C-alpha atoms as a printed R data frame, in Angstrom:
    type eleno elety resid chain resno      x       y      z
1   ATOM     1    CA   UNK     A     1 29.413 -35.865 95.583
2   ATOM     2    CA   UNK     A     2 33.731 -36.931 95.184
3   ATOM     3    CA   UNK     A     3 32.676 -37.699 91.486
4   ATOM     4    CA   UNK     A     4 31.365 -33.259 91.130
5   ATOM     5    CA   UNK     A     5 34.450 -32.446 92.826
6   ATOM     6    CA   UNK     A     6 37.052 -34.359 90.815
7   ATOM     7    CA   UNK     A     7 34.530 -32.722 87.382
8   ATOM     8    CA   UNK     A     8 35.007 -29.609 88.571
9   ATOM     9    CA   UNK     A     9 38.655 -29.974 89.495
10  ATOM    10    CA   UNK     A    10 39.147 -31.033 86.156
11  ATOM    11    CA   UNK     A    11 36.949 -27.981 85.151
12  ATOM    12    CA   UNK     A    12 38.782 -25.589 86.345
13  ATOM    13    CA   UNK     A    13 42.155 -27.746 85.424
14  ATOM    14    CA   UNK     A    14 41.648 -27.360 81.583
15  ATOM    15    CA   UNK     A    15 40.531 -23.231 82.120
16  ATOM    16    CA   UNK     A    16 43.629 -22.237 83.551
17  ATOM    17    CA   UNK     A    17 45.994 -24.931 81.764
18  ATOM    18    CA   UNK     A    18 48.117 -23.201 78.613
19  ATOM    19    CA   UNK     A    19 45.339 -23.462 75.438
20  ATOM    20    CA   UNK     A    20 48.938 -24.474 73.111
21  ATOM    21    CA   UNK     A    21 49.760 -22.778 70.341
22  ATOM    22    CA   UNK     A    22 47.230 -20.016 68.699
23  ATOM    23    CA   UNK     A    23 47.400 -19.922 64.873
24  ATOM    24    CA   UNK     A    24 45.266 -16.622 65.490
25  ATOM    25    CA   UNK     A    25 46.878 -15.544 67.843
26  ATOM    26    CA   UNK     A    26 50.109 -15.645 66.174
27  ATOM    27    CA   UNK     A    27 48.466 -13.589 63.455
28  ATOM    28    CA   UNK     A    28 47.987 -10.691 65.907
29  ATOM    29    CA   UNK     A    29 51.434 -11.482 67.370
30  ATOM    30    CA   UNK     A    30 52.952 -10.480 63.726
31  ATOM    31    CA   UNK     A    31 51.242  -6.909 63.542
32  ATOM    32    CA   UNK     A    32 52.420  -6.402 66.534
33  ATOM    33    CA   UNK     A    33 55.739  -7.381 66.101
34  ATOM    34    CA   UNK     A    34 55.352  -5.094 62.588
35  ATOM    35    CA   UNK     A    35 54.601  -2.200 64.337
36  ATOM    36    CA   UNK     A    36 57.290  -2.543 66.577
37  ATOM    37    CA   UNK     A    37 59.485  -1.955 63.132
38  ATOM    38    CA   UNK     A    38 57.680   2.011 63.774
39  ATOM    39    CA   UNK     A    39 59.866   4.525 65.369
40  ATOM    40    CA   UNK     A    40 58.253   5.504 68.920
41  ATOM    41    CA   UNK     A    41 56.406   8.528 68.129
42  ATOM    42    CA   UNK     A    42 54.908   7.242 65.207
43  ATOM    43    CA   UNK     A    43 53.340   4.282 67.185
44  ATOM    44    CA   UNK     A    44 52.047   6.646 70.252
45  ATOM    45    CA   UNK     A    45 50.399   8.820 67.269
46  ATOM    46    CA   UNK     A    46 49.102   6.135 65.363
47  ATOM    47    CA   UNK     A    47 51.047   6.355 61.941
48  ATOM    48    CA   UNK     A    48 52.274   2.960 61.210
49  ATOM    49    CA   UNK     A    49 50.224   2.266 57.979
50  ATOM    50    CA   UNK     A    50 48.861  -1.249 57.664
51  ATOM    51    CA   UNK     A    51 50.131  -2.073 61.376
52  ATOM    52    CA   UNK     A    52 48.526   0.682 62.832
53  ATOM    53    CA   UNK     A    53 44.802   0.083 61.552
54  ATOM    54    CA   UNK     A    54 45.070  -3.982 61.911
55  ATOM    55    CA   UNK     A    55 46.376  -3.227 65.575
56  ATOM    56    CA   UNK     A    56 44.431  -0.579 66.785
57  ATOM    57    CA   UNK     A    57 41.409  -0.560 64.777
58  ATOM    58    CA   UNK     A    58 40.599  -4.347 63.896
59  ATOM    59    CA   UNK     A    59 42.063  -6.288 67.001
60  ATOM    60    CA   UNK     A    60 41.339  -2.238 69.765
61  ATOM    61    CA   UNK     A    61 44.516  -2.838 71.599
62  ATOM    62    CA   UNK     A    62 45.936  -0.129 73.117
63  ATOM    63    CA   UNK     A    63 49.196   1.360 73.094
64  ATOM    64    CA   UNK     A    64 50.214   2.059 76.515
65  ATOM    65    CA   UNK     A    65 53.859   2.673 76.180
66  ATOM    66    CA   UNK     A    66 57.026   2.964 73.156
67  ATOM    67    CA   UNK     A    67 60.763   3.955 73.061
68  ATOM    68    CA   UNK     A    68 63.527   4.211 71.191
69  ATOM    69    CA   UNK     A    69 67.097   3.494 72.559
70  ATOM    70    CA   UNK     A    70 68.063   6.819 70.864
71  ATOM    71    CA   UNK     A    71 70.780   5.471 68.670
72  ATOM    72    CA   UNK     A    72 71.544   6.357 65.733
73  ATOM    73    CA   UNK     A    73 73.519   3.485 64.617
74  ATOM    74    CA   UNK     A    74 71.674  -0.450 66.395
75  ATOM    75    CA   UNK     A    75 68.255   1.868 67.003
76  ATOM    76    CA   UNK     A    76 65.939  -0.378 68.083
77  ATOM    77    CA   UNK     A    77 62.467   0.062 69.753
78  ATOM    78    CA   UNK     A    78 60.233  -1.663 72.673
79  ATOM    79    CA   UNK     A    79 56.458  -1.118 72.360
80  ATOM    80    CA   UNK     A    80 53.814  -1.972 74.876
81  ATOM    81    CA   UNK     A    81 50.277  -2.717 74.194
82  ATOM    82    CA   UNK     A    82 46.911  -4.147 75.522
83  ATOM    83    CA   UNK     A    83 43.776  -5.684 74.968
84  ATOM    84    CA   UNK     A    84 40.757  -5.921 77.310
85  ATOM    85    CA   UNK     A    85 39.317  -8.420 74.645
86  ATOM    86    CA   UNK     A    86 42.347 -10.864 75.081
87  ATOM    87    CA   UNK     A    87 43.234  -9.795 78.349
88  ATOM    88    CA   UNK     A    88 46.429  -9.069 77.650
89  ATOM    89    CA   UNK     A    89 49.277  -6.946 77.707
90  ATOM    90    CA   UNK     A    90 52.081  -7.138 74.485
91  ATOM    91    CA   UNK     A    91 55.285  -6.422 75.034
92  ATOM    92    CA   UNK     A    92 57.510  -5.905 71.335
93  ATOM    93    CA   UNK     A    93 60.821  -5.206 69.313
94  ATOM    94    CA   UNK     A    94 62.087  -3.742 66.680
95  ATOM    95    CA   UNK     A    95 64.359  -6.100 64.451
96  ATOM    96    CA   UNK     A    96 66.928  -5.339 62.360
97  ATOM    97    CA   UNK     A    97 66.926  -1.669 60.792
98  ATOM    98    CA   UNK     A    98 70.243  -1.296 58.589
99  ATOM    99    CA   UNK     A    99 72.816  -2.694 57.360
100 ATOM   100    CA   UNK     A   100 75.314  -0.942 59.914
101 ATOM   101    CA   UNK     A   101 73.165  -3.051 62.721
102 ATOM   102    CA   UNK     A   102 73.744  -6.364 60.823
103 ATOM   103    CA   UNK     A   103 77.002  -5.468 60.521
104 ATOM   104    CA   UNK     A   104 77.267  -5.364 64.665
105 ATOM   105    CA   UNK     A   105 75.316  -8.317 65.158
106 ATOM   106    CA   UNK     A   106 77.917 -10.119 63.263
107 ATOM   107    CA   UNK     A   107 80.665  -8.189 64.680
108 ATOM   108    CA   UNK     A   108 79.419  -9.088 68.540
109 ATOM   109    CA   UNK     A   109 78.168 -12.706 67.658
110 ATOM   110    CA   UNK     A   110 80.155 -13.902 70.897
111 ATOM   111    CA   UNK     A   111 79.483 -15.748 73.443
112 ATOM   112    CA   UNK     A   112 79.568 -13.668 76.681
113 ATOM   113    CA   UNK     A   113 78.091 -14.784 80.911
114 ATOM   114    CA   UNK     A   114 74.651 -14.269 81.962
115 ATOM   115    CA   UNK     A   115 75.284 -12.386 84.495
116 ATOM   116    CA   UNK     A   116 71.799 -10.308 85.562
117 ATOM   117    CA   UNK     A   117 70.351 -13.147 87.325
118 ATOM   118    CA   UNK     A   118 73.473 -15.777 88.468
119 ATOM   119    CA   UNK     A   119 71.191 -17.505 90.258
120 ATOM   120    CA   UNK     A   120 70.354 -20.220 87.369
121 ATOM   121    CA   UNK     A   121 74.116 -20.959 87.033
122 ATOM   122    CA   UNK     A   122 76.728 -20.289 84.769
123 ATOM   123    CA   UNK     A   123 74.608 -19.730 81.425
124 ATOM   124    CA   UNK     A   124 76.007 -17.635 78.685
125 ATOM   125    CA   UNK     A   125 74.231 -15.823 75.938
126 ATOM   126    CA   UNK     A   126 74.832 -14.115 72.809
127 ATOM   127    CA   UNK     A   127 77.030 -10.414 73.291
128 ATOM   128    CA   UNK     A   128 74.829  -7.843 71.225
129 ATOM   129    CA   UNK     A   129 71.092  -8.934 72.115
130 ATOM   130    CA   UNK     A   130 72.300  -9.181 76.032
131 ATOM   131    CA   UNK     A   131 73.854  -5.877 75.928
132 ATOM   132    CA   UNK     A   132 71.503  -3.973 73.902
133 ATOM   133    CA   UNK     A   133 68.868  -5.274 76.317
134 ATOM   134    CA   UNK     A   134 71.209  -4.714 79.215
135 ATOM   135    CA   UNK     A   135 72.366  -1.125 78.132
136 ATOM   136    CA   UNK     A   136 69.007   0.603 75.856
137 ATOM   137    CA   UNK     A   137 65.916  -1.069 77.811
138 ATOM   138    CA   UNK     A   138 66.382  -2.877 80.934
139 ATOM   139    CA   UNK     A   139 65.770  -0.510 83.651
140 ATOM   140    CA   UNK     A   140 63.313   1.633 81.861
141 ATOM   141    CA   UNK     A   141 61.403  -1.813 80.979
142 ATOM   142    CA   UNK     A   142 61.091  -3.063 84.075
143 ATOM   143    CA   UNK     A   143 59.878   0.366 85.725
144 ATOM   144    CA   UNK     A   144 57.102   0.785 83.163
145 ATOM   145    CA   UNK     A   145 55.948  -3.146 83.090
146 ATOM   146    CA   UNK     A   146 55.328  -2.839 86.627
147 ATOM   147    CA   UNK     A   147 53.492   0.307 86.937
148 ATOM   148    CA   UNK     A   148 51.626  -0.747 83.354
149 ATOM   149    CA   UNK     A   149 50.356  -4.188 84.470
150 ATOM   150    CA   UNK     A   150 49.291  -3.556 88.198
151 ATOM   151    CA   UNK     A   151 46.029  -2.120 87.404
152 ATOM   152    CA   UNK     A   152 44.854  -5.513 85.945
153 ATOM   153    CA   UNK     A   153 45.901  -8.170 88.092
154 ATOM   154    CA   UNK     A   154 44.723 -11.040 85.607
155 ATOM   155    CA   UNK     A   155 46.163  -9.836 82.606
156 ATOM   156    CA   UNK     A   156 48.365 -12.328 80.982
157 ATOM   157    CA   UNK     A   157 51.043 -10.973 79.277
158 ATOM   158    CA   UNK     A   158 52.818 -12.134 75.840
159 ATOM   159    CA   UNK     A   159 56.418 -11.103 74.655
160 ATOM   160    CA   UNK     A   160 56.599 -10.796 70.563
161 ATOM   161    CA   UNK     A   161 59.216  -9.710 67.726
162 ATOM   162    CA   UNK     A   162 60.923 -10.973 64.681
163 ATOM   163    CA   UNK     A   163 64.060 -11.368 63.693
164 ATOM   164    CA   UNK     A   164 66.306  -9.435 66.495
165 ATOM   165    CA   UNK     A   165 63.541  -8.416 68.076
166 ATOM   166    CA   UNK     A   166 62.434 -12.157 68.643
167 ATOM   167    CA   UNK     A   167 66.021 -12.535 70.541
168 ATOM   168    CA   UNK     A   168 65.109  -8.775 72.656
169 ATOM   169    CA   UNK     A   169 61.720  -9.890 73.443
170 ATOM   170    CA   UNK     A   170 63.247 -13.414 75.165
171 ATOM   171    CA   UNK     A   171 65.811 -11.478 76.640
172 ATOM   172    CA   UNK     A   172 63.110  -9.279 78.618
173 ATOM   173    CA   UNK     A   173 60.792 -12.413 79.041
174 ATOM   174    CA   UNK     A   174 63.683 -13.530 80.698
175 ATOM   175    CA   UNK     A   175 63.856 -10.894 83.210
176 ATOM   176    CA   UNK     A   176 60.361  -9.931 83.710
177 ATOM   177    CA   UNK     A   177 60.511 -13.676 84.967
178 ATOM   178    CA   UNK     A   178 63.323 -13.797 86.753
179 ATOM   179    CA   UNK     A   179 63.416 -10.849 88.306
180 ATOM   180    CA   UNK     A   180 60.180 -12.124 89.927
181 ATOM   181    CA   UNK     A   181 57.724  -9.382 88.953
182 ATOM   182    CA   UNK     A   182 54.399 -10.812 89.519
183 ATOM   183    CA   UNK     A   183 55.034 -14.769 89.801
184 ATOM   184    CA   UNK     A   184 51.235 -15.153 89.467
185 ATOM   185    CA   UNK     A   185 50.428 -13.894 85.901
186 ATOM   186    CA   UNK     A   186 50.780 -16.108 82.643
187 ATOM   187    CA   UNK     A   187 53.456 -15.064 80.825
188 ATOM   188    CA   UNK     A   188 54.086 -16.647 76.732
189 ATOM   189    CA   UNK     A   189 56.168 -15.433 74.175
190 ATOM   190    CA   UNK     A   190 55.916 -15.439 70.706
191 ATOM   191    CA   UNK     A   191 58.755 -15.206 68.663
192 ATOM   192    CA   UNK     A   192 59.398 -15.105 64.611
193 ATOM   193    CA   UNK     A   193 62.915 -16.630 62.671
194 ATOM   194    CA   UNK     A   194 64.308 -15.701 66.501
195 ATOM   195    CA   UNK     A   195 68.145 -16.424 66.312
196 ATOM   196    CA   UNK     A   196 69.628 -18.252 69.081
197 ATOM   197    CA   UNK     A   197 69.963 -16.148 72.069
198 ATOM   198    CA   UNK     A   198 72.075 -18.161 74.313
199 ATOM   199    CA   UNK     A   199 72.713 -21.679 75.730
200 ATOM   200    CA   UNK     A   200 70.928 -24.603 76.989
201 ATOM   201    CA   UNK     A   201 71.938 -22.890 80.767
202 ATOM   202    CA   UNK     A   202 69.751 -19.700 79.921
203 ATOM   203    CA   UNK     A   203 66.862 -21.710 78.355
204 ATOM   204    CA   UNK     A   204 66.679 -24.219 81.536
205 ATOM   205    CA   UNK     A   205 66.874 -21.261 83.932
206 ATOM   206    CA   UNK     A   206 63.114 -19.595 82.961
207 ATOM   207    CA   UNK     A   207 61.667 -21.660 80.053
208 ATOM   208    CA   UNK     A   208 59.896 -23.433 82.329
209 ATOM   209    CA   UNK     A   209 58.047 -20.954 84.284
210 ATOM   210    CA   UNK     A   210 56.428 -19.246 81.031
211 ATOM   211    CA   UNK     A   211 53.034 -20.934 80.199
212 ATOM   212    CA   UNK     A   212 53.830 -20.737 76.503
213 ATOM   213    CA   UNK     A   213 56.732 -20.764 74.017
214 ATOM   214    CA   UNK     A   214 56.387 -20.442 70.663
215 ATOM   215    CA   UNK     A   215 59.387 -20.035 68.430
216 ATOM   216    CA   UNK     A   216 57.471 -19.654 65.186
217 ATOM   217    CA   UNK     A   217 59.973 -20.665 62.271
218 ATOM   218    CA   UNK     A   218 59.247 -20.570 58.460
219 ATOM   219    CA   UNK     A   219 60.513 -23.322 56.360
220 ATOM   220    CA   UNK     A   220 64.086 -22.521 55.086
221 ATOM   221    CA   UNK     A   221 64.289 -19.144 57.557
222 ATOM   222    CA   UNK     A   222 67.920 -17.945 57.917
223 ATOM   223    CA   UNK     A   223 68.166 -16.345 60.319
224 ATOM   224    CA   UNK     A   224 66.566 -18.912 62.709
225 ATOM   225    CA   UNK     A   225 70.235 -20.999 62.110
226 ATOM   226    CA   UNK     A   226 72.296 -18.292 63.224
227 ATOM   227    CA   UNK     A   227 74.712 -18.577 64.630
228 ATOM   228    CA   UNK     A   228 74.782 -22.575 64.206
229 ATOM   229    CA   UNK     A   229 74.450 -24.961 66.622
230 ATOM   230    CA   UNK     A   230 77.087 -27.661 67.436
231 ATOM   231    CA   UNK     A   231 75.963 -30.863 65.497
232 ATOM   232    CA   UNK     A   232 77.323 -33.946 66.167
233 ATOM   233    CA   UNK     A   233 77.095 -37.133 62.961
234 ATOM   234    CA   UNK     A   234 74.271 -38.859 65.025
235 ATOM   235    CA   UNK     A   235 72.217 -36.061 67.070
236 ATOM   236    CA   UNK     A   236 72.154 -32.931 65.527
237 ATOM   237    CA   UNK     A   237 72.513 -30.284 67.669
238 ATOM   238    CA   UNK     A   238 74.322 -30.960 70.641
239 ATOM   239    CA   UNK     A   239 73.849 -29.101 73.803
240 ATOM   240    CA   UNK     A   240 76.625 -29.474 76.001
241 ATOM   241    CA   UNK     A   241 80.270 -31.154 75.392
242 ATOM   242    CA   UNK     A   242 83.528 -30.084 75.622
243 ATOM   243    CA   UNK     A   243 83.713 -26.623 73.640
244 ATOM   244    CA   UNK     A   244 83.025 -23.208 75.990
245 ATOM   245    CA   UNK     A   245 79.634 -22.541 74.222
246 ATOM   246    CA   UNK     A   246 77.081 -24.280 72.722
247 ATOM   247    CA   UNK     A   247 74.015 -22.609 71.316
248 ATOM   248    CA   UNK     A   248 71.184 -23.297 71.474
249 ATOM   249    CA   UNK     A   249 66.795 -22.973 70.924
250 ATOM   250    CA   UNK     A   250 64.424 -22.940 73.207
251 ATOM   251    CA   UNK     A   251 61.346 -25.505 72.722
252 ATOM   252    CA   UNK     A   252 58.474 -25.677 71.271
253 ATOM   253    CA   UNK     A   253 59.022 -24.817 68.076
254 ATOM   254    CA   UNK     A   254 56.433 -23.729 65.352
255 ATOM   255    CA   UNK     A   255 57.324 -24.577 61.861
256 ATOM   256    CA   UNK     A   256 55.571 -23.814 58.856
257 ATOM   257    CA   UNK     A   257 55.717 -24.799 54.738
258 ATOM   258    CA   UNK     A   258 56.757 -22.408 52.094
259 ATOM   259    CA   UNK     A   259 53.626 -21.082 51.467
260 ATOM   260    CA   UNK     A   260 52.520 -20.618 55.390
261 ATOM   261    CA   UNK     A   261 49.047 -22.936 55.101
262 ATOM   262    CA   UNK     A   262 50.648 -25.552 57.131
263 ATOM   263    CA   UNK     A   263 53.106 -26.080 60.376
264 ATOM   264    CA   UNK     A   264 54.106 -28.864 62.555
265 ATOM   265    CA   UNK     A   265 54.321 -28.586 66.485
266 ATOM   266    CA   UNK     A   266 57.775 -30.098 66.750
267 ATOM   267    CA   UNK     A   267 59.184 -31.161 70.746
268 ATOM   268    CA   UNK     A   268 57.692 -30.009 73.731
269 ATOM   269    CA   UNK     A   269 60.814 -30.602 74.869
270 ATOM   270    CA   UNK     A   270 63.543 -30.150 72.260
271 ATOM   271    CA   UNK     A   271 64.581 -27.100 70.943
272 ATOM   272    CA   UNK     A   272 66.333 -28.590 68.644
273 ATOM   273    CA   UNK     A   273 63.726 -31.026 67.250
274 ATOM   274    CA   UNK     A   274 65.710 -32.610 64.318
275 ATOM   275    CA   UNK     A   275 62.842 -33.741 62.414
276 ATOM   276    CA   UNK     A   276 61.458 -29.501 62.333
277 ATOM   277    CA   UNK     A   277 63.602 -26.758 60.390
278 ATOM   278    CA   UNK     A   278 66.844 -28.491 61.498
279 ATOM   279    CA   UNK     A   279 65.927 -31.936 58.931
280 ATOM   280    CA   UNK     A   280 66.565 -29.232 56.398
281 ATOM   281    CA   UNK     A   281 69.781 -29.994 54.147
282 ATOM   282    CA   UNK     A   282 70.239 -26.140 54.143
283 ATOM   283    CA   UNK     A   283 68.673 -23.310 55.439
284 ATOM   284    CA   UNK     A   284 69.008 -20.866 53.865
285 ATOM   285    CA   UNK     A   285 66.342 -19.008 52.470
286 ATOM   286    CA   UNK     A   286 66.255 -14.634 52.920
287 ATOM   287    CA   UNK     A   287 62.612 -15.162 51.581
288 ATOM   288    CA   UNK     A   288 61.914 -17.249 55.020
289 ATOM   289    CA   UNK     A   289 62.575 -14.715 57.363
290 ATOM   290    CA   UNK     A   290 60.827 -11.480 56.002
291 ATOM   291    CA   UNK     A   291 57.765 -13.591 55.851
292 ATOM   292    CA   UNK     A   292 55.999 -15.116 58.771
293 ATOM   293    CA   UNK     A   293 52.415 -16.550 58.468
294 ATOM   294    CA   UNK     A   294 52.298 -14.919 54.201
295 ATOM   295    CA   UNK     A   295 52.483 -11.601 56.175
296 ATOM   296    CA   UNK     A   296 55.878  -8.967 55.394
297 ATOM   297    CA   UNK     A   297 56.053  -8.350 58.929
298 ATOM   298    CA   UNK     A   298 59.406  -5.423 58.209
299 ATOM   299    CA   UNK     A   299 56.982  -3.929 56.059
300 ATOM   300    CA   UNK     A   300 53.678  -3.825 57.500
301 ATOM   301    CA   UNK     A   301 53.855  -0.025 59.048
302 ATOM   302    CA   UNK     A   302 55.536   3.373 57.034
303 ATOM   303    CA   UNK     A   303 59.001   2.621 58.409
304 ATOM   304    CA   UNK     A   304 61.092   2.056 54.992
305 ATOM   305    CA   UNK     A   305 61.508  -2.020 55.146
306 ATOM   306    CA   UNK     A   306 65.199  -1.675 54.915
307 ATOM   307    CA   UNK     A   307 65.590  -5.183 55.739
308 ATOM   308    CA   UNK     A   308 64.730  -6.895 53.212
309 ATOM   309    CA   UNK     A   309 67.331  -4.439 50.658
310 ATOM   310    CA   UNK     A   310 69.774  -5.251 53.188
311 ATOM   311    CA   UNK     A   311 69.635  -8.835 53.976
312 ATOM   312    CA   UNK     A   312 69.466  -9.212 49.666
313 ATOM   313    CA   UNK     A   313 72.742  -7.369 49.055
C-alpha cells in the first residue's frame, strides 16, 4: 500500500513539474513574438500575414486583446492570446521597429532603481525598458490580464517577445508574479534575442517563481549581449562588485547554433554561462538577431520589416 501511494505521488509530481525547454513550443512563441510586431488593429482583424495564418489557423489561438502604446516614436504593441489546445494564455510584445527607437534605447541605456516592487531589495534595471513598461503598459496590462485569465483558472501564462519585446515581456512577467495576481498559476518566459534587462538582484527577485525561463539566443546575436556585462579575467561575467551596476542575464539560456539545427541547454543556475554564447570571442552578428529557429521573426507580419534595415544601416 505504501509503495502504491508513493508511486501515485511520484506520478502526480512528474505531471505537474516543469517539463523543461520545448523546441516545438518555442516555434509557436516565435510566431506569437512575430505577430506582436504588427499594429494592434491589424492583430485584432487578422491582417498580419504569415504570423496571423500560423497563429490563428495552424495553432488555433484566439486573440483576446491587443494594444499599441500610442506613440509615433518608441511605438510598441502588446498582444494577449489564448490556446485551448495548450491550455495557455500568451503575452507578447513587439521588438524594435524604427531607427529613432533604436537611438532612444541606446541613449537611455543607463541603470535606475526598480521601484515598483521594493520588497525584492535594491534592484536596478535598464531605464528605457522599465520606463516604457511603467508608463505605457503597466496599468492596462495588469487590469486586462486579470480579467482575461479568470475564465480559465487552470491555464498557464507564457510571456514572449523578441529583442526589445523580450525585455518588455520580462518586465511584464516580473510584475505579474510580484504583484501576486495568481500565485497558483504556472508562468513561463520564452524570450528571443533579449538584451540584458537588469542586475542579478532584479532577476533573483522573481525568477525562482517562474516555472520555466528560457532565454533563447542564436549563435553570435549581438543584441543578446547588450548592454555588455562586467567581466573579470577568470570568471567571465560577474554579478556584483565595487561598481554601481552589473547587468546580468537570467538563466536558462538556450543557445542555438548558426543554422539552428541544434541547441545547447545551458546552466539552470547561472544566467551568464561561460560555456554558451558567452564563450564566443565576439558576439557581433545582426543576421543572427534577425532569425530565430530559422524564422525571420520580425518579418512574419505585413508590418514593414524595418528592423533589418535599421540594424544594418
